[in-house]
Amino acid sequence: MTNTNFDGKGTYLIFNVGDSIFISDLNSQDKDPIKSVHFSNSNPVCHAFDQDAKDGHDLLIGLNSGDVYSVSLRQQLQDVGKKLVGAQHYNKDGSVNNSRCTSIAWIPGGDGAFVVAHADGNMYVYEKNKDGAGDASFSVIKDQTQFSVAHARYSKSNPIARWHVCQGYLRVFDYSKEQLVCGGKSYYGALLCCAWSMDGKYILTGGEDDLVQVWSMEDRKVVAWGEGHNSWVSGVAFDSYWSSPNSDGTGETVMYRFGSVGQDTQLLLWDLEMDEIVVPLRRCPPGGSPTYSTGSQSSHWDNACPLGTLQPAPSIRDVPKISPLVAHRVHTEPLSGLIFTQESVLTVCREGHIKIWMRPGVAESQSSNSETVLSTSSKDKPLLSSKIGGSSYKQ
């Protein structure tokens, strides 16, 4: 396989399955990846891409061992081997934290800073331009149940900060102020996924209660919940390419479209229009009937939650319910994520398959089937994996 023709200027799909990272050309008719990177000592479990990176390293990879790498996507594409090329190594052999990585992300406007979350409830802030093997000693965590931020003792240390976050809640922080903004629990079990709306006004969450919750950042609380999945919700995402048919012409979003996938193998599509949502006015008394209102919130929702507080799960009777517009079983195995692009919706399953669902207008203009399946192996031998994560990136 020769990759010297790939200069990093196309649209690529990067996903991790088993012990490898795979890269596919999203616009190619070839269903096989154009590049694979194999890890011999641990499995990659998360990754993140920075399309605004000012230098070569724009791809982060977190491993099950806790190790983290930063690399250049273009450099990986131009190399014919199956090993990382020109990688910077952080938390080598678990020198800072030996629990598995659970998520990794570039900090917006952070000039090369990124954050890595670990399974033990700690997050670490790194600077990619610093030595990944620098000394990083932090003060002892006095209370494991409380949120705390500690900074490295030396200017050359990397990571530069540790955030200790107690598990079991959604927590929203002001990164620059290092303060808790809001948060709360799910109705049951753990939260497994979350996503911001494109304007930063809402957050979606999904988890082990089989529900989707919508959080308002203005009110700092749950303002809607959706029922439709029959098992854990494993991925949520807003459709930033969908435009509301009833836009008010002011440029302000009045309706949101979002999707969710779950272990029930279903893809659900939802509309969120807060001005038209049916909101309970008061809790239903025993033996009575609930009272509802359209377009105005009940007295229970008149006031925003105080800044910096964690809310218990509100009663379902006090929160408006939304229902999905579409519910479609799209894979035979549990789903682990979804991505919206301008032309399509991508769904990912744990078996190692990615399906590309073309949007109606795009599908009608193409002669091929509106469904495309990408696999990490030949068609008759799908690659099995316990976990897969995927992202779509454009350079």
Coordinates of C-alpha atoms in Angstrom, one line a residue:
M1 CA 0.0 0.0 0.0
T2 CA 1.5 3.3 -1.1
N3 CA 0.4 6.5 0.6
T4 CA 2.8 9.0 -0.9
N5 CA 0.0 10.6 -2.9
F6 CA -1.9 11.6 0.2
D7 CA -0.9 15.1 1.2
G8 CA -3.3 15.6 4.0
K9 CA -5.5 18.1 2.1
G10 CA -8.5 15.8 1.8
T11 CA -11.2 14.6 4.2
Y12 CA -10.2 11.6 6.2
L13 CA -11.9 9.3 8.6
I14 CA -9.8 8.2 11.6
F15 CA -11.0 5.4 13.8
N16 CA -9.5 3.0 16.3
V17 CA -10.3 -0.7 16.4
G18 CA -8.5 -3.3 18.6
D19 CA -4.7 -2.5 18.6
S20 CA -4.7 -0.2 15.6
I21 CA -5.6 3.3 14.3
F22 CA -7.0 3.3 10.8
I23 CA -7.3 6.2 8.3
S24 CA -9.7 6.2 5.4
D25 CA -10.3 8.6 2.6
L26 CA -13.9 9.7 3.2
N27 CA -14.5 10.6 -0.5
S28 CA -12.9 7.5 -2.0
Q29 CA -15.0 4.6 -3.4
D30 CA -12.4 2.2 -1.9
K31 CA -13.8 0.8 1.4
D32 CA -10.4 -0.3 2.8
P33 CA -8.3 2.1 4.9
I34 CA -5.5 3.8 3.2
K35 CA -3.3 3.7 6.3
S36 CA -3.1 1.6 9.5
V37 CA -0.9 2.2 12.6
H38 CA -0.3 -0.8 14.9
F39 CA 0.4 -0.5 18.6
S40 CA 2.2 -3.5 20.1
N41 CA 1.9 -2.9 23.8
S42 CA -1.6 -1.4 24.3
N43 CA -4.8 -0.5 22.4
P44 CA -5.7 3.0 21.3
V45 CA -9.0 4.0 22.8
C46 CA -9.4 7.7 21.9
H47 CA -8.0 10.3 19.6
A48 CA -8.5 14.0 18.7
F49 CA -7.6 16.1 15.7
D50 CA -6.8 19.9 15.6
Q51 CA -7.5 21.3 12.2
D52 CA -6.1 24.7 13.3
A53 CA -2.8 23.4 14.5
K54 CA 0.0 25.9 13.8
D55 CA 2.7 23.3 13.4
G56 CA 2.9 19.7 12.3
H57 CA 1.5 17.8 15.2
D58 CA -2.3 17.8 15.0
L59 CA -3.4 14.3 16.0
L60 CA -3.5 13.0 19.6
I61 CA -3.9 9.4 20.4
G62 CA -4.7 8.0 23.9
L63 CA -4.0 4.4 24.9
N64 CA -5.5 1.9 27.2
S65 CA -2.2 1.9 29.2
G66 CA -2.6 5.7 29.8
D67 CA 0.2 6.6 27.3
V68 CA -0.4 9.5 25.0
Y69 CA 1.1 10.3 21.6
S70 CA 1.0 13.5 19.4
V71 CA 1.8 13.1 15.7
S72 CA 1.4 14.8 12.3
L73 CA -1.5 13.3 10.3
R74 CA 0.1 14.3 7.0
Q75 CA 3.4 12.6 8.1
Q76 CA 1.5 9.3 8.9
L77 CA -0.2 9.4 5.5
Q78 CA 3.0 9.8 3.6
D79 CA 4.8 6.9 5.4
V80 CA 4.2 3.4 4.1
G81 CA 5.0 1.7 7.5
K82 CA 2.6 0.6 10.2
K83 CA 4.3 2.4 13.1
L84 CA 3.9 6.0 14.3
V85 CA 6.3 8.4 12.7
G86 CA 7.8 11.4 14.4
A87 CA 5.7 10.9 17.5
Q88 CA 5.9 12.8 20.8
H89 CA 5.3 10.5 23.8
Y90 CA 3.6 11.7 27.0
N91 CA 2.9 9.8 30.2
K92 CA 5.3 7.1 29.0
D93 CA 4.7 3.8 30.8
G94 CA 2.2 5.5 33.1
S95 CA 4.8 7.8 34.7
V96 CA 2.1 10.3 35.5
N97 CA -1.0 8.2 35.6
N98 CA -1.3 4.5 34.8
S99 CA -5.0 4.2 34.4
R100 CA -6.5 4.0 30.9
C101 CA -7.3 7.1 28.9
T102 CA -11.0 7.7 28.5
S103 CA -11.0 10.8 26.4
I104 CA -8.6 13.3 24.8
A105 CA -9.2 16.8 23.4
W106 CA -7.4 19.9 22.1
I107 CA -8.2 23.0 24.1
P108 CA -9.8 25.6 21.8
G109 CA -7.5 28.6 21.5
G110 CA -5.0 26.8 23.7
D111 CA -2.0 27.2 21.3
G112 CA -1.1 23.5 21.4
A113 CA -2.5 22.7 24.9
F114 CA -4.6 19.5 25.3
V115 CA -6.3 17.6 28.1
V116 CA -6.4 13.9 28.8
A117 CA -9.0 12.2 31.0
H118 CA -8.2 9.0 32.8
A119 CA -10.4 6.3 34.2
D120 CA -9.5 7.1 37.8
G121 CA -11.2 10.5 37.6
N122 CA -8.2 12.7 36.9
M123 CA -7.6 15.0 33.9
Y124 CA -4.2 16.4 32.9
V125 CA -3.4 19.4 30.9
Y126 CA -0.3 19.1 28.6
E127 CA 1.5 21.5 26.3
K128 CA 2.6 19.7 23.1
N129 CA 5.7 21.9 22.6
K130 CA 7.1 20.8 26.0
D131 CA 9.1 17.6 26.5
G132 CA 6.7 14.8 27.2
A133 CA 9.1 13.2 29.6
G134 CA 9.4 16.3 31.9
D135 CA 9.0 16.0 35.6
A136 CA 5.4 16.2 36.7
S137 CA 4.9 16.0 40.5
F138 CA 1.6 17.2 42.0
S139 CA 0.4 17.7 45.5
V140 CA -1.4 14.8 47.2
I141 CA -5.2 14.9 46.7
K142 CA -6.6 15.5 50.2
D143 CA -10.2 14.6 49.5
Q144 CA -11.0 12.2 46.7
T145 CA -14.6 13.2 46.7
Q146 CA -14.0 16.9 46.0
F147 CA -13.1 18.7 42.8
S148 CA -9.6 20.2 42.9
V149 CA -7.0 21.7 40.5
A150 CA -3.3 21.4 41.1
H151 CA -0.5 23.0 39.1
A152 CA 2.9 21.6 38.4
R153 CA 5.7 22.8 40.7
Y154 CA 8.2 23.5 37.9
S155 CA 7.9 25.6 34.8
K156 CA 9.4 22.9 32.6
S157 CA 6.9 20.2 33.9
N158 CA 4.6 18.5 31.5
P159 CA 1.7 18.0 32.3
I160 CA 1.2 21.5 33.6
A161 CA -1.9 20.9 35.6
R162 CA -4.1 18.1 37.1
W163 CA -7.8 18.4 37.5
H164 CA -9.3 15.9 40.0
V165 CA -13.0 15.3 39.0
C166 CA -15.2 13.1 41.0
Q167 CA -17.1 10.5 38.9
G168 CA -20.8 10.0 38.4
Y169 CA -21.9 13.5 37.3
L170 CA -22.0 15.7 34.3
R171 CA -19.7 18.7 35.2
V172 CA -19.3 21.8 33.2
F173 CA -16.2 23.9 34.0
D174 CA -15.0 27.4 33.1
Y175 CA -11.5 26.3 32.0
S176 CA -9.8 29.7 32.3
K177 CA -11.2 30.4 35.8
E178 CA -10.9 26.7 36.8
Q179 CA -14.4 26.9 38.3
L180 CA -17.4 24.6 38.2
V181 CA -20.3 26.2 36.3
C182 CA -23.0 23.5 36.7
G183 CA -23.7 19.8 36.6
G184 CA -25.8 17.0 37.7
K185 CA -26.6 13.3 37.7
S186 CA -28.5 11.1 35.3
Y187 CA -31.7 9.5 36.3
Y188 CA -30.0 6.1 36.7
G189 CA -26.5 4.8 36.3
A190 CA -23.5 6.5 34.6
L191 CA -23.4 9.1 31.9
L192 CA -21.5 7.7 28.8
C193 CA -21.5 10.6 26.3
C194 CA -22.1 14.3 25.8
A195 CA -22.0 16.9 23.1
W196 CA -22.2 20.7 22.8
S197 CA -24.5 22.6 20.4
M198 CA -22.7 24.7 17.8
D199 CA -23.6 27.9 19.6
G200 CA -22.7 26.6 23.0
K201 CA -26.2 27.1 24.4
Y202 CA -27.1 23.4 25.0
I203 CA -25.4 20.2 26.0
L204 CA -26.7 16.7 25.2
T205 CA -26.0 13.7 27.5
G206 CA -26.7 10.0 27.2
G207 CA -26.0 7.0 29.4
E208 CA -27.1 4.0 31.2
D209 CA -30.7 5.2 31.9
D210 CA -31.5 4.8 28.2
L211 CA -32.4 8.5 28.0
V212 CA -31.2 11.6 26.3
Q213 CA -31.0 14.8 28.4
V214 CA -30.8 18.4 27.1
W215 CA -29.0 20.8 29.4
S216 CA -29.4 24.6 29.0
M217 CA -26.2 26.6 29.7
E218 CA -28.3 29.7 30.3
D219 CA -30.4 28.0 33.0
R220 CA -27.6 25.6 34.1
K221 CA -30.1 22.6 34.3
V222 CA -31.9 19.9 32.4
V223 CA -34.6 21.5 30.2
A224 CA -35.8 18.4 28.2
W225 CA -35.4 14.7 28.1
G226 CA -36.0 12.2 25.4
E227 CA -37.1 8.6 25.5
G228 CA -36.7 6.2 22.5
H229 CA -33.7 3.9 23.1
N230 CA -34.1 0.4 24.5
S231 CA -30.6 0.2 25.9
W232 CA -27.7 2.4 27.0
V233 CA -27.1 5.6 24.9
S234 CA -23.5 5.5 23.7
G235 CA -23.3 8.5 21.4
V236 CA -24.9 11.9 20.9
A237 CA -24.2 14.7 18.5
F238 CA -25.8 17.9 17.2
D239 CA -26.2 18.3 13.4
S240 CA -24.4 21.6 12.8
Y241 CA -25.0 21.3 9.0
W242 CA -28.8 21.2 9.3
S243 CA -30.6 24.5 9.0
S244 CA -34.0 25.1 10.6
P245 CA -36.8 25.5 8.1
N246 CA -38.4 28.2 10.3
S247 CA -35.4 30.4 10.9
D248 CA -36.4 33.9 12.1
G249 CA -34.0 35.6 9.8
T250 CA -31.9 37.0 12.6
G251 CA -29.2 34.4 12.4
E252 CA -30.1 33.0 15.8
T253 CA -30.9 29.3 15.9
V254 CA -34.5 28.6 16.8
M255 CA -34.5 24.8 16.3
Y256 CA -31.8 22.2 16.7
R257 CA -31.5 18.8 15.1
F258 CA -29.5 16.2 16.9
G259 CA -28.9 12.4 16.8
S260 CA -28.3 9.6 19.2
V261 CA -27.1 6.0 19.0
G262 CA -27.2 3.2 21.5
Q263 CA -26.4 -0.4 22.3
D264 CA -29.9 -1.2 20.9
T265 CA -28.3 -0.7 17.5
Q266 CA -30.6 2.2 16.7
L267 CA -30.0 5.7 15.3
L268 CA -32.5 8.3 16.5
L269 CA -33.0 11.8 15.1
W270 CA -34.5 14.5 17.2
D271 CA -35.7 18.1 16.9
L272 CA -35.4 20.6 19.7
E273 CA -37.4 23.8 19.6
M274 CA -37.7 25.3 23.0
D275 CA -40.3 27.9 22.0
E276 CA -42.7 25.1 21.0
I277 CA -41.9 22.5 23.6
V278 CA -44.6 21.3 26.0
V279 CA -43.6 22.2 29.5
P280 CA -45.3 20.9 32.7
L281 CA -46.7 23.7 34.8
R282 CA -46.8 21.8 38.0
R283 CA -46.2 18.3 39.3
C284 CA -49.2 15.9 38.9
P285 CA -51.0 15.4 42.2
P286 CA -51.9 11.8 43.2
G287 CA -54.9 10.8 41.2
G288 CA -55.0 14.0 39.3
S289 CA -54.0 15.1 35.8
P290 CA -50.9 17.1 34.9
T291 CA -51.3 20.6 33.5
Y292 CA -49.2 21.6 30.5
S293 CA -48.4 24.8 28.7
T294 CA -46.9 25.5 25.3
G295 CA -44.3 28.2 24.9
S296 CA -44.0 29.2 28.6
Q297 CA -42.2 27.5 31.4
S298 CA -43.6 26.6 34.7
S299 CA -42.7 28.4 37.9
H300 CA -40.5 25.4 38.7
W301 CA -38.3 26.5 35.8
D302 CA -38.5 30.3 36.3
N303 CA -35.1 30.6 37.9
A304 CA -31.7 29.4 36.7
C305 CA -29.8 27.1 39.0
P306 CA -27.1 28.8 41.1
L307 CA -23.7 29.0 39.6
G308 CA -21.3 26.2 40.6
T309 CA -23.9 23.8 42.0
L310 CA -24.4 20.1 41.2
Q311 CA -28.1 19.3 40.7
P312 CA -29.8 16.0 41.6
A313 CA -31.7 14.4 38.8
P314 CA -35.0 16.3 38.5
S315 CA -38.3 14.5 38.6
I316 CA -39.3 13.4 35.1
R317 CA -42.7 14.9 35.7
D318 CA -41.1 18.3 36.1
V319 CA -39.2 18.2 32.8
P320 CA -40.7 18.4 29.3
K321 CA -40.4 15.2 27.2
I322 CA -39.4 15.1 23.6
S323 CA -39.8 12.2 21.2
P324 CA -37.6 11.2 18.2
L325 CA -38.6 12.0 14.7
V326 CA -36.8 9.0 13.3
A327 CA -35.8 5.7 14.9
H328 CA -33.9 3.2 12.6
R329 CA -32.0 0.1 13.4
V330 CA -28.8 0.7 11.4
H331 CA -26.4 -2.1 12.6
T332 CA -26.5 -5.6 13.9
E333 CA -24.1 -4.8 16.7
P334 CA -24.2 -2.2 19.5
L335 CA -23.3 1.3 18.3
S336 CA -20.5 3.4 19.8
G337 CA -20.8 6.8 18.0
L338 CA -22.1 9.0 15.2
I339 CA -20.8 12.0 13.2
F340 CA -22.7 14.5 11.1
T341 CA -21.0 15.8 7.9
Q342 CA -22.3 18.2 5.3
E343 CA -23.3 15.3 3.0
S344 CA -23.9 12.4 5.3
V345 CA -24.4 10.8 8.7
L346 CA -21.8 8.3 9.9
T347 CA -22.6 5.6 12.4
V348 CA -20.0 3.4 14.1
C349 CA -20.5 -0.1 15.7
R350 CA -18.3 -2.1 18.0
E351 CA -17.8 -4.8 15.5
G352 CA -15.6 -2.5 13.5
H353 CA -17.9 -1.2 10.8
I354 CA -18.7 2.3 9.8
K355 CA -21.8 3.1 7.7
I356 CA -22.2 6.3 5.8
W357 CA -25.8 7.4 5.3
M358 CA -26.2 10.0 2.6
R359 CA -28.5 13.0 3.2
P360 CA -31.7 12.9 1.1
G361 CA -30.6 15.6 -1.3
V362 CA -27.2 14.2 -1.8
A363 CA -28.4 10.6 -2.1
E364 CA -30.8 11.5 -4.9
S365 CA -28.0 13.1 -7.0
Q366 CA -25.8 10.0 -6.8
S367 CA -26.3 6.9 -8.7
S368 CA -24.8 4.6 -6.0
N369 CA -26.6 3.3 -3.0
S370 CA -27.3 5.8 -0.3
E371 CA -25.6 3.5 2.2
T372 CA -21.9 2.8 2.2
V373 CA -20.1 0.5 4.5
L374 CA -16.4 1.0 5.5
S375 CA -14.7 -2.0 7.1
T376 CA -11.3 -2.4 8.7
S377 CA -10.9 -5.7 6.8
S378 CA -12.1 -7.7 3.8
K379 CA -15.9 -7.9 3.4
D380 CA -16.1 -11.6 4.3
K381 CA -13.9 -11.3 7.4
P382 CA -15.0 -8.3 9.5
L383 CA -12.5 -7.4 12.2
L384 CA -14.0 -7.9 15.6
S385 CA -13.2 -5.5 18.4
S386 CA -14.5 -4.6 21.9
K387 CA -14.4 -0.9 21.2
I388 CA -14.2 1.5 18.3
G389 CA -14.1 5.2 18.1
G390 CA -14.3 7.4 15.0
S391 CA -14.0 11.0 13.9
S392 CA -14.1 12.8 10.6
Y393 CA -11.6 15.5 9.9
K394 CA -11.0 17.9 7.0
Q395 CA -7.8 19.7 6.2

